[in-house]
CSV table of C-alpha atoms in Angstrom, one decimal:
chain,number,residue,atom,x,y,z
A,1,MET,CA,19.7,-48.0,-27.4
A,2,ASN,CA,23.3,-46.8,-28.5
A,3,PRO,CA,25.4,-45.3,-25.7
A,4,LYS,CA,26.5,-42.3,-27.2
A,5,LEU,CA,22.4,-41.4,-27.0
A,6,GLN,CA,22.9,-42.4,-23.4
A,7,TYR,CA,26.0,-40.7,-22.3
A,8,GLY,CA,24.5,-37.4,-24.0
A,9,ILE,CA,21.0,-38.0,-22.0
A,10,MET,CA,22.9,-38.4,-18.7
A,11,ALA,CA,25.0,-35.3,-19.1
A,12,LEU,CA,21.9,-33.4,-20.2
A,13,CYS,CA,20.3,-34.9,-17.0
A,14,ALA,CA,23.9,-33.8,-15.1
A,15,ILE,CA,23.9,-30.0,-16.4
A,16,LEU,CA,19.9,-30.1,-15.7
A,17,VAL,CA,20.1,-31.0,-11.5
A,18,ILE,CA,23.4,-28.6,-11.7
A,19,ALA,CA,20.9,-25.7,-12.4
A,20,PHE,CA,18.3,-26.7,-10.6
A,21,VAL,CA,21.1,-26.7,-7.7
A,22,VAL,CA,22.3,-23.0,-9.0
A,23,ILE,CA,18.8,-21.2,-9.3
A,24,GLY,CA,17.4,-23.1,-5.9
A,25,ILE,CA,20.8,-21.7,-4.1
A,26,GLN,CA,20.5,-18.5,-5.7
A,27,GLN,CA,16.3,-18.1,-4.7
A,28,LYS,CA,17.0,-18.8,-1.1
A,29,ASN,CA,19.8,-16.4,-0.6
A,30,HIS,CA,17.2,-14.2,-2.6
A,31,SER,CA,14.6,-15.1,0.3
A,32,GLU,CA,16.7,-14.3,3.5
A,33,SER,CA,18.3,-10.6,2.1
A,34,LEU,CA,14.5,-10.4,1.8
A,35,GLU,CA,14.1,-11.4,5.3
A,36,ARG,CA,16.8,-9.3,6.7
A,37,LYS,CA,16.2,-6.9,4.8
A,38,ILE,CA,12.5,-6.7,6.7
A,39,ALA,CA,14.1,-7.6,9.8
A,40,ASN,CA,16.3,-4.6,9.5
A,41,ASN,CA,13.1,-2.2,8.5
A,42,SER,CA,11.7,-0.2,12.0
A,43,LYS,CA,8.3,-0.3,12.5
A,44,PRO,CA,6.7,3.0,12.3
A,45,THR,CA,5.6,4.7,15.8
A,46,LYS,CA,1.4,5.5,16.3
A,47,ALA,CA,2.2,9.3,17.0
A,48,THR,CA,0.2,10.6,19.7
A,49,LYS,CA,-1.4,14.3,19.4
A,50,ASP,CA,-0.9,15.9,23.4
A,51,VAL,CA,-2.9,19.0,22.9
A,52,SER,CA,-6.9,18.4,23.5
A,53,VAL,CA,-9.4,20.7,22.5
A,54,THR,CA,-10.8,23.3,23.8
A,55,SER,CA,-15.0,24.5,23.6
A,56,GLU,CA,-13.7,27.1,21.7
A,57,ASP,CA,-11.8,25.0,19.2
A,58,VAL,CA,-15.2,22.7,18.5
A,59,LYS,CA,-17.1,26.1,18.1
A,60,THR,CA,-14.6,27.1,15.5
A,61,TYR,CA,-14.9,24.0,13.8
A,62,LYS,CA,-18.3,23.9,14.1
A,63,SER,CA,-19.3,26.5,12.9
A,64,ILE,CA,-16.7,25.5,9.6
A,65,VAL,CA,-18.3,22.5,8.6
A,66,GLU,CA,-22.3,24.0,9.3
A,67,SER,CA,-21.0,26.2,6.5
A,68,SER,CA,-19.4,24.3,4.5
A,69,ILE,CA,-22.4,21.8,4.6
A,70,ASP,CA,-24.5,24.5,3.3
A,71,GLU,CA,-22.6,25.4,0.6
A,72,PHE,CA,-22.3,22.2,-0.4
A,73,LEU,CA,-26.5,21.2,-0.8
A,74,ASN,CA,-27.2,25.3,-2.2
A,75,GLY,CA,-24.5,23.5,-5.0
A,76,GLU,CA,-22.1,26.4,-3.9
A,77,TYR,CA,-19.5,24.0,-2.7
A,78,THR,CA,-15.7,25.1,-4.2
A,79,ASP,CA,-13.0,24.0,-1.5
A,80,ASP,CA,-12.1,20.5,-3.4
A,81,ASP,CA,-13.2,18.3,-6.4
A,82,ILE,CA,-16.2,17.0,-4.6
A,83,PHE,CA,-15.7,13.6,-7.3
A,84,GLU,CA,-12.0,13.8,-6.7
A,85,ASP,CA,-11.1,10.0,-2.8
A,86,GLY,CA,-9.7,11.3,0.5
A,87,THR,CA,-10.9,14.7,0.2
A,88,ALA,CA,-13.9,16.8,2.5
A,89,GLY,CA,-15.9,17.3,-1.0
A,90,ASN,CA,-16.3,13.8,-1.7
A,91,VAL,CA,-17.5,12.8,2.2
A,92,PHE,CA,-20.4,15.3,1.4
A,93,TYR,CA,-21.1,14.0,-1.8
A,94,SER,CA,-20.6,10.4,-0.5
A,95,LEU,CA,-23.2,11.4,2.5
A,96,PHE,CA,-26.2,12.9,0.7
A,97,THR,CA,-26.2,10.9,-2.6
């Protein structure tokens, strides 16, 4: 084999090894940076409600829900879109269909 070709292949291999080492070091630094960001993020605490529901509130909410269900069953429900996820109309639609 030609010595110039051997030296060329050795130089190419050396360049590839150096490139892979540099890429590996950059990936390690990026990974450590992301781990530090994750560690520094505060975890949200669960919010608690301090106000209790009274029996009058229950009666009020019950009448509101019953009237909304009756409107939906009669085809007169217009509070929100029944096909949009996360809405009360969508819950009624899923429940009764």
